[in-house]
Coordinates of C-alpha atoms in Angstrom, one line a residue:
M49 CA 133.6 112.3 145.4
R50 CA 133.7 109.3 147.8
E51 CA 132.8 105.6 147.7
A52 CA 129.7 104.9 149.7
S53 CA 129.1 101.7 151.7
S54 CA 126.5 100.6 149.1
G55 CA 129.1 100.8 146.3
T56 CA 127.4 103.7 144.6
L57 CA 129.1 107.1 144.0
A58 CA 128.4 110.0 146.3
V59 CA 128.8 113.6 145.3
E60 CA 130.3 116.2 147.7
P61 CA 128.1 119.3 147.9
E62 CA 128.9 122.1 145.5
K63 CA 131.9 120.2 144.0
T64 CA 131.8 118.9 140.4
P65 CA 133.1 115.3 140.4
R66 CA 135.2 114.0 137.5
R67 CA 132.6 111.3 136.9
A68 CA 130.1 114.0 136.1
W69 CA 131.9 114.8 132.8
A70 CA 131.9 111.2 131.7
V71 CA 128.1 111.1 132.4
L72 CA 127.7 114.3 130.4
A73 CA 129.6 112.7 127.5
V74 CA 127.5 109.6 127.2
T75 CA 124.3 111.6 127.8
Y76 CA 125.3 114.0 125.1
L77 CA 125.9 111.2 122.6
A78 CA 122.6 109.6 123.4
C79 CA 120.8 113.0 123.0
V80 CA 122.7 113.9 119.7
A81 CA 121.2 110.8 118.1
A82 CA 117.8 112.4 118.5
P83 CA 118.3 115.6 116.3
M84 CA 120.2 113.5 113.8
S85 CA 117.1 111.3 113.5
Q86 CA 114.9 114.4 113.4
F87 CA 116.8 116.5 110.9
K88 CA 117.7 113.9 108.4
I89 CA 114.5 114.8 106.4
P90 CA 115.1 118.4 105.3
P91 CA 118.4 117.8 103.5
L92 CA 116.8 114.8 101.6
A93 CA 114.1 117.0 100.1
D94 CA 115.2 116.3 96.6
Y95 CA 114.5 112.6 97.2
I96 CA 111.5 112.6 99.5
I97 CA 109.4 115.2 97.7
P98 CA 109.4 113.3 94.4
M99 CA 108.6 110.1 96.4
L100 CA 105.6 111.8 98.0
I101 CA 104.3 113.1 94.6
H102 CA 104.9 109.6 93.1
Q103 CA 102.7 108.2 95.9
G104 CA 99.8 110.5 95.1
V105 CA 100.5 113.8 97.0
D106 CA 99.3 116.8 95.0
P107 CA 102.4 118.9 94.0
S108 CA 100.6 122.1 95.0
S109 CA 100.4 120.9 98.7
V110 CA 103.6 118.8 98.9
G111 CA 105.3 121.5 101.0
A112 CA 102.8 120.9 103.8
Y113 CA 103.1 117.1 103.5
F114 CA 106.9 117.5 103.6
G115 CA 106.6 119.7 106.7
M116 CA 104.4 117.0 108.3
L117 CA 107.3 114.6 108.3
M118 CA 108.9 117.0 110.8
T119 CA 105.6 117.9 112.6
C120 CA 104.4 114.4 113.3
M121 CA 107.6 113.8 115.2
T122 CA 107.3 117.0 117.2
I123 CA 103.6 116.3 118.0
I124 CA 104.5 113.0 119.6
G125 CA 107.3 114.8 121.4
A126 CA 104.9 117.4 122.7
V127 CA 102.4 114.8 123.8
L128 CA 105.0 112.8 125.7
A129 CA 106.7 115.8 127.4
F130 CA 104.8 115.5 130.6
P131 CA 104.3 111.8 130.6
A132 CA 108.1 111.6 130.2
A133 CA 108.5 113.1 133.6
F134 CA 106.3 110.4 135.1
I135 CA 108.0 107.7 133.0
C136 CA 111.3 108.9 134.5
R137 CA 109.7 108.5 137.9
R138 CA 108.5 105.0 137.3
F139 CA 111.5 103.5 135.4
G140 CA 114.3 105.9 136.5
L141 CA 116.4 108.2 134.3
K142 CA 118.7 105.4 133.0
G143 CA 115.8 103.2 131.9
T144 CA 114.0 106.1 130.3
M145 CA 117.1 107.2 128.4
L146 CA 117.8 103.7 127.1
F147 CA 114.2 103.2 126.0
S148 CA 114.2 106.6 124.1
V149 CA 117.4 105.8 122.2
A150 CA 116.0 102.3 121.4
C151 CA 113.1 104.1 119.8
L152 CA 115.4 106.2 117.7
A153 CA 117.2 103.1 116.5
A154 CA 114.0 101.3 115.7
G155 CA 112.5 104.2 113.8
G156 CA 115.6 104.8 111.7
C157 CA 116.0 101.1 110.8
L158 CA 112.3 100.8 110.0
A159 CA 112.4 103.8 107.6
A160 CA 115.5 102.4 106.0
A161 CA 114.1 99.0 105.4
F162 CA 110.5 99.9 104.3
G163 CA 109.8 103.6 104.6
T164 CA 111.5 104.8 101.4
Q165 CA 109.0 102.9 99.3
N166 CA 105.9 103.4 101.5
M167 CA 104.7 106.8 102.7
I168 CA 102.6 105.3 105.6
V169 CA 105.6 103.4 106.9
L170 CA 107.8 106.5 106.6
Y171 CA 105.3 108.5 108.8
A172 CA 105.1 105.6 111.2
S173 CA 108.8 105.5 111.6
R174 CA 108.8 109.2 112.3
I175 CA 106.3 108.7 115.1
I176 CA 108.5 106.0 116.7
E177 CA 111.5 108.4 116.5
G178 CA 109.3 111.1 118.0
I179 CA 108.7 108.9 121.1
G180 CA 112.5 108.8 121.5
I181 CA 112.9 112.5 121.1
G182 CA 110.0 113.3 123.5
L183 CA 111.6 111.2 126.3
V184 CA 115.3 112.1 125.7
G185 CA 114.6 115.8 125.8
V186 CA 113.3 115.5 129.4
A187 CA 115.5 112.7 130.8
G188 CA 118.8 113.9 129.2
P189 CA 119.2 117.3 130.9
T190 CA 118.0 115.9 134.2
C191 CA 120.8 113.2 133.9
V192 CA 123.2 116.1 133.6
S193 CA 121.6 118.3 136.3
I194 CA 121.8 115.7 139.1
W195 CA 125.6 115.5 138.7
F196 CA 126.4 119.2 138.4
P197 CA 126.0 121.7 141.3
E198 CA 124.4 125.1 140.5
R199 CA 127.7 126.9 140.1
T200 CA 128.7 124.8 137.1
R201 CA 125.3 123.5 135.9
G202 CA 124.9 126.4 133.4
R203 CA 128.1 125.6 131.5
A204 CA 127.3 121.8 131.7
L205 CA 123.8 122.4 130.3
G206 CA 125.2 124.9 127.8
I207 CA 127.5 122.1 126.4
W208 CA 124.5 119.7 126.5
A209 CA 122.4 122.3 124.6
T210 CA 124.6 121.9 121.6
W211 CA 122.9 118.5 121.0
V212 CA 120.4 120.0 118.6
P213 CA 123.0 122.1 116.6
V214 CA 125.4 119.2 116.4
G215 CA 122.8 116.7 115.2
C216 CA 121.3 119.2 112.8
V217 CA 124.6 120.3 111.3
A218 CA 125.8 116.7 110.9
M219 CA 122.7 115.9 108.9
F220 CA 122.7 119.0 106.8
L221 CA 126.4 118.6 106.0
V222 CA 126.7 114.9 105.5
A223 CA 123.3 113.5 104.6
P224 CA 123.2 114.9 101.0
Y225 CA 126.6 113.4 100.1
V226 CA 125.8 110.1 101.7
A227 CA 122.5 110.0 99.7
I228 CA 124.4 110.8 96.5
S229 CA 127.0 108.1 97.1
F230 CA 125.0 105.3 98.7
G231 CA 121.3 106.2 98.1
F232 CA 119.1 108.1 100.5
E233 CA 118.1 104.9 102.3
S234 CA 121.6 104.8 103.7
V235 CA 121.0 108.0 105.7
F236 CA 118.2 106.2 107.6
W237 CA 120.5 103.2 108.3
A238 CA 123.2 105.6 109.5
T239 CA 121.0 107.2 112.2
G240 CA 119.7 103.8 113.3
I241 CA 123.3 102.5 113.8
I242 CA 124.4 105.7 115.6
S243 CA 121.5 105.3 118.0
I244 CA 122.6 101.7 118.7
V245 CA 126.1 102.8 119.5
A246 CA 124.7 105.6 121.8
F247 CA 122.5 103.0 123.5
V248 CA 125.5 100.8 124.3
A249 CA 127.7 103.6 125.5
F250 CA 125.1 105.1 127.8
A251 CA 124.2 101.6 129.3
L252 CA 127.9 101.0 130.1
V253 CA 129.0 104.4 131.5
F254 CA 126.0 106.1 133.1
K255 CA 125.7 105.7 136.9
Y256 CA 123.7 107.5 139.6
P257 CA 125.4 109.6 142.3
E258 CA 124.2 108.5 145.8
V259 CA 123.1 112.1 146.5
D260 CA 122.2 114.5 143.7
N261 CA 122.8 118.2 143.7
F262 CA 119.2 118.8 144.8
G263 CA 119.8 116.9 148.0
G264 CA 117.7 113.8 147.2
D265 CA 118.0 110.3 145.9
P266 CA 119.0 110.6 142.2
R267 CA 117.1 107.4 141.4
N268 CA 114.1 109.6 142.2
A269 CA 115.3 112.2 139.7
G270 CA 111.8 112.3 138.4
G271 CA 110.8 109.2 140.3
A272 CA 111.6 106.0 142.0
R273 CA 113.7 103.2 140.7
A274 CA 112.1 100.2 139.0
K275 CA 110.2 97.9 141.3
S276 CA 113.1 95.4 141.1
D277 CA 115.0 97.7 143.5
P278 CA 113.2 97.6 146.8
S279 CA 115.5 100.3 148.4
A280 CA 114.0 103.0 146.2
S281 CA 112.4 105.8 148.2
M282 CA 109.7 108.3 147.2
A283 CA 111.6 111.3 148.6
T284 CA 110.3 113.5 145.8
G285 CA 106.7 113.0 146.6
N286 CA 103.7 111.5 144.9
W287 CA 102.0 112.2 141.5
R288 CA 99.9 115.0 143.0
D289 CA 103.0 116.6 144.4
A290 CA 104.7 116.4 141.0
L291 CA 101.7 118.0 139.2
S292 CA 101.5 120.8 141.8
L293 CA 105.0 121.9 140.6
L294 CA 103.3 123.0 137.4
K295 CA 101.5 125.8 139.3
N296 CA 104.8 127.8 139.1
R297 CA 104.0 130.6 136.7
Y298 CA 107.6 131.4 136.0
I299 CA 108.2 128.0 134.4
W300 CA 105.3 128.7 132.1
L301 CA 106.7 132.1 131.2
L302 CA 110.0 130.4 130.4
G303 CA 108.0 127.8 128.4
L304 CA 106.3 130.6 126.4
V305 CA 109.7 132.1 125.6
F306 CA 111.0 128.7 124.5
F307 CA 108.0 128.1 122.3
C308 CA 108.5 131.5 120.5
F309 CA 112.2 130.8 120.2
T310 CA 111.8 127.3 118.6
F311 CA 108.8 128.4 116.5
N312 CA 111.1 130.9 114.8
T313 CA 114.5 129.2 114.7
L314 CA 113.6 125.6 114.2
G315 CA 110.5 126.4 112.1
I316 CA 112.8 128.1 109.6
V317 CA 115.5 125.5 109.7
N318 CA 113.1 122.6 109.4
T319 CA 111.2 123.8 106.3
Y320 CA 111.3 127.4 105.3
Y321 CA 114.8 128.4 104.7
N322 CA 116.2 125.2 103.2
T323 CA 113.2 125.0 100.8
F324 CA 113.6 128.7 99.9
L325 CA 117.2 128.1 98.9
T326 CA 116.3 125.0 96.8
L327 CA 113.6 126.9 95.0
H328 CA 116.1 129.6 94.2
G329 CA 118.2 127.2 92.2
F330 CA 120.7 125.8 94.7
D331 CA 121.1 122.0 94.6
S332 CA 120.1 120.2 97.8
A333 CA 123.7 119.7 99.0
I334 CA 124.6 123.4 98.7
A335 CA 121.3 124.5 100.2
S336 CA 121.8 122.1 103.1
N337 CA 125.3 123.4 103.7
I338 CA 124.2 127.0 103.8
T339 CA 121.3 126.1 106.2
S340 CA 123.7 124.2 108.4
V341 CA 125.5 127.4 109.2
V342 CA 122.4 128.5 111.2
T343 CA 122.8 125.7 113.7
G344 CA 126.5 125.1 113.3
V345 CA 127.5 128.3 115.0
G346 CA 125.4 127.2 117.9
I347 CA 128.0 124.6 118.8
V348 CA 130.1 127.5 120.0
T349 CA 127.5 130.0 121.2
A350 CA 125.5 127.5 123.3
P351 CA 128.3 126.7 125.8
L352 CA 129.4 130.3 125.8
S353 CA 126.0 131.5 126.8
G354 CA 126.0 128.8 129.5
V355 CA 129.2 130.3 130.9
V356 CA 127.7 133.8 130.8
F357 CA 124.6 132.4 132.4
D358 CA 126.7 131.1 135.4
K359 CA 128.3 134.5 135.9
L360 CA 125.1 136.5 136.0
K361 CA 123.2 137.2 139.2
R362 CA 120.0 135.2 139.4
E363 CA 117.8 138.2 138.9
H364 CA 119.8 139.3 135.8
K365 CA 119.7 136.0 133.9
R366 CA 116.4 136.9 132.3
F367 CA 118.1 139.8 130.5
L368 CA 120.3 137.3 128.7
V369 CA 117.2 135.5 127.4
A370 CA 115.5 138.8 126.4
G371 CA 118.6 139.9 124.6
I372 CA 118.7 136.7 122.5
L373 CA 115.1 137.2 121.4
A374 CA 115.8 140.9 120.5
C375 CA 118.7 139.8 118.3
I376 CA 116.5 137.3 116.5
M377 CA 114.0 140.2 115.8
V378 CA 116.8 142.3 114.4
S379 CA 117.8 139.5 112.0
V380 CA 114.3 139.7 110.5
A381 CA 115.2 143.1 109.0
F382 CA 117.9 141.4 106.9
M383 CA 115.6 138.5 106.0
W384 CA 113.4 141.1 104.3
T385 CA 116.0 141.8 101.5
S386 CA 117.5 138.3 101.1
G387 CA 115.0 137.0 98.6
G388 CA 116.6 137.9 95.3
E389 CA 114.7 138.9 92.1
G390 CA 112.5 136.9 89.9
T391 CA 110.5 133.6 90.2
P392 CA 111.4 129.9 90.1
E393 CA 109.7 129.7 86.7
T394 CA 111.6 132.6 85.1
G395 CA 114.7 132.3 87.1
V396 CA 115.7 133.9 90.4
V397 CA 118.8 136.2 90.5
M398 CA 120.6 136.8 93.8
T399 CA 121.7 140.5 93.9
T400 CA 124.6 141.8 95.9
T401 CA 122.2 143.2 98.5
S402 CA 120.5 139.8 98.7
W403 CA 123.8 138.0 99.3
I404 CA 124.8 140.5 102.0
S405 CA 121.4 140.3 103.7
M406 CA 121.4 136.5 103.6
A407 CA 124.9 136.4 105.2
I408 CA 123.8 138.8 108.0
F409 CA 120.5 137.0 108.5
L410 CA 122.4 133.6 108.7
A411 CA 125.0 135.0 111.2
L412 CA 122.4 136.5 113.6
Q413 CA 120.1 133.5 113.4
S414 CA 123.0 131.1 114.0
I415 CA 124.4 133.0 117.0
C416 CA 121.0 133.2 118.6
G417 CA 120.0 129.7 117.8
G418 CA 122.8 128.2 120.0
A419 CA 122.7 130.9 122.6
G420 CA 119.0 130.4 123.2
G421 CA 119.3 126.8 124.3
G422 CA 122.4 127.5 126.4
G423 CA 120.7 130.5 128.1
M424 CA 117.2 129.2 128.6
R425 CA 117.5 125.6 129.7
P426 CA 119.6 126.2 132.8
L427 CA 116.9 128.6 134.0
A428 CA 114.3 125.8 134.3
P429 CA 115.7 124.0 137.4
M430 CA 116.3 127.4 139.0
V431 CA 112.8 128.7 138.8
M432 CA 111.3 125.4 139.9
A433 CA 111.4 123.8 143.4
Q434 CA 114.9 122.8 144.2
S435 CA 114.5 119.0 143.7
A436 CA 115.2 116.5 141.0
M437 CA 111.5 116.2 140.4
G438 CA 111.3 120.0 140.0
A439 CA 114.1 119.9 137.5
T440 CA 112.4 117.1 135.6
M441 CA 109.1 118.8 135.4
G442 CA 110.8 122.1 134.4
M443 CA 112.5 120.3 131.5
A444 CA 109.2 118.7 130.6
V445 CA 107.6 122.1 130.1
L446 CA 110.5 123.2 127.9
Q447 CA 110.4 120.0 125.9
F448 CA 106.7 120.4 125.4
M449 CA 107.1 123.9 124.2
Q450 CA 110.1 123.1 122.0
N451 CA 108.2 120.4 120.1
L452 CA 105.0 122.5 119.9
G453 CA 107.0 125.5 118.6
A454 CA 109.1 123.5 116.1
G455 CA 106.0 121.5 114.9
L456 CA 103.8 124.5 114.3
G457 CA 106.7 126.5 112.8
S458 CA 107.4 123.7 110.2
V459 CA 103.8 123.5 109.1
I460 CA 103.1 127.2 109.0
Y461 CA 106.3 128.2 107.3
G462 CA 105.9 125.3 104.9
S463 CA 102.4 126.4 104.1
V464 CA 103.6 130.0 103.5
I465 CA 105.8 128.6 100.8
D466 CA 102.9 126.9 99.1
M467 CA 100.8 130.1 99.3
T468 CA 103.3 132.8 98.3
N469 CA 105.8 133.5 95.6
V470 CA 109.2 132.3 96.7
A471 CA 110.8 135.6 95.8
T472 CA 108.6 137.4 98.3
W473 CA 109.1 134.8 101.1
A474 CA 110.5 137.4 103.5
L475 CA 107.3 139.4 103.8
P476 CA 105.2 136.7 105.5
G477 CA 108.3 135.6 107.4
N478 CA 108.6 139.1 108.9
L479 CA 104.9 139.3 109.7
I480 CA 105.1 136.0 111.6
Q481 CA 108.5 136.4 113.4
I482 CA 108.3 139.9 114.7
P483 CA 105.2 139.6 116.9
V484 CA 106.4 136.2 118.1
C485 CA 109.7 137.8 119.2
I486 CA 107.9 140.7 121.0
V487 CA 105.8 138.3 123.0
A488 CA 108.9 136.3 124.0
I489 CA 110.8 139.4 125.1
V490 CA 108.0 140.6 127.3
A491 CA 107.6 137.1 128.9
A492 CA 111.4 136.8 129.5
L493 CA 111.5 140.1 131.4
M494 CA 108.8 138.8 133.7
I495 CA 110.8 135.8 134.8
N496 CA 112.1 137.0 138.2
P497 CA 111.1 134.8 141.1
W498 CA 114.0 136.3 143.1
S499 CA 112.6 139.8 143.2
K500 CA 111.7 141.2 146.7
K501 CA 108.0 141.3 145.7
A502 CA 108.1 137.6 144.6
A503 CA 109.9 136.6 147.8
A504 CA 107.5 138.4 150.0
K505 CA 104.5 136.8 148.2
K506 CA 106.1 133.4 148.6
A507 CA 106.7 134.0 152.3
Q508 CA 103.1 135.1 152.8
K509 CA 101.8 131.9 151.2
E510 CA 104.0 129.7 153.4
Q511 CA 102.7 131.4 156.6

């Protein structure tokens, strides 16, 4: 790393500067605030569900309404995924990140002040937070990517990929006890305050390198700087050039894989599994703690999968992705026998087989949940054009698919609870998860732009 004449930091090619790790740290903090805001709802089910019923929601359909508190957020995130790339282009990565974290803070504080007594305000606050999540999921990994060369980008993005497990675990472990001690409104205040702290830290620490690891102006990492900076160039091309990057079929295959992955893993964590445990007689704190294991192990497996990703040859990285999906599919077999015996009305008894099956199911889901993010996200910049804009558009595709998958999963799994007996929850779960995993595995094996056939086809187009 050297000091440029302009006073900005320049990155030597293929070397990871020490500043990159500081940038990763503040980007990570800003990103963790997003899943903390997103996942504060499931562990508060004992408080929010009665509130919804008190405000007129039919108890027979409250599962779907509760799921919509997660889905309305992910819908906004999905809608904003591609505009987020262009917002990055217009306002720069730093401005986009700061705006997104400000939305998280505003949504949390609004819900704390007014949303706990008014269902409409609560949903509105979730939409505002969804804007923040939709932007941070695109800008965040690009902030990391421009500082890390390809040889260390996998492990850096693997560490970054723990943002969702860390935020989710923090909420599932802490939120029930904070709600018991200080009232569930305090959980909303807490996420708002954490977002404010993240805003300040990112504003103070984040800087652009003079040359990013894609060979361009990092202030064009998705676009030009704000108009107040006249030296900004348009090295990454115009809007049409950016949209043309979406013609890459491999990023859509990866997006399909990511959709299937988040549909199963986040759909279950958001609504299905935690509610299943609560209906089996666990109190909300214990149910949340058990559920947190699913994402908690991901804090370790996400960076480990990033390390493995870096060590694999380019053409072999897809096998890591396919293996993760195959492991999720295996876990479904143990989901089948984890339901216990009886009904909520007569009492549900967890047998020895049920406990063992639940433990294995949780272990496999938790390992795969973290490894999926660490093994899939670093692939996005690699299959796209080697530019900051290519990386940004690739992350936009994954963010779109993540929100779409998590949103649909929450509603569908929540509706399945409303339609079926809780003791037989595993049957529809299997019928949903298995075909989704099969589609994802096939799509993952097709992601190989480095094959001789793909290279020859690309060369032919360039002639």
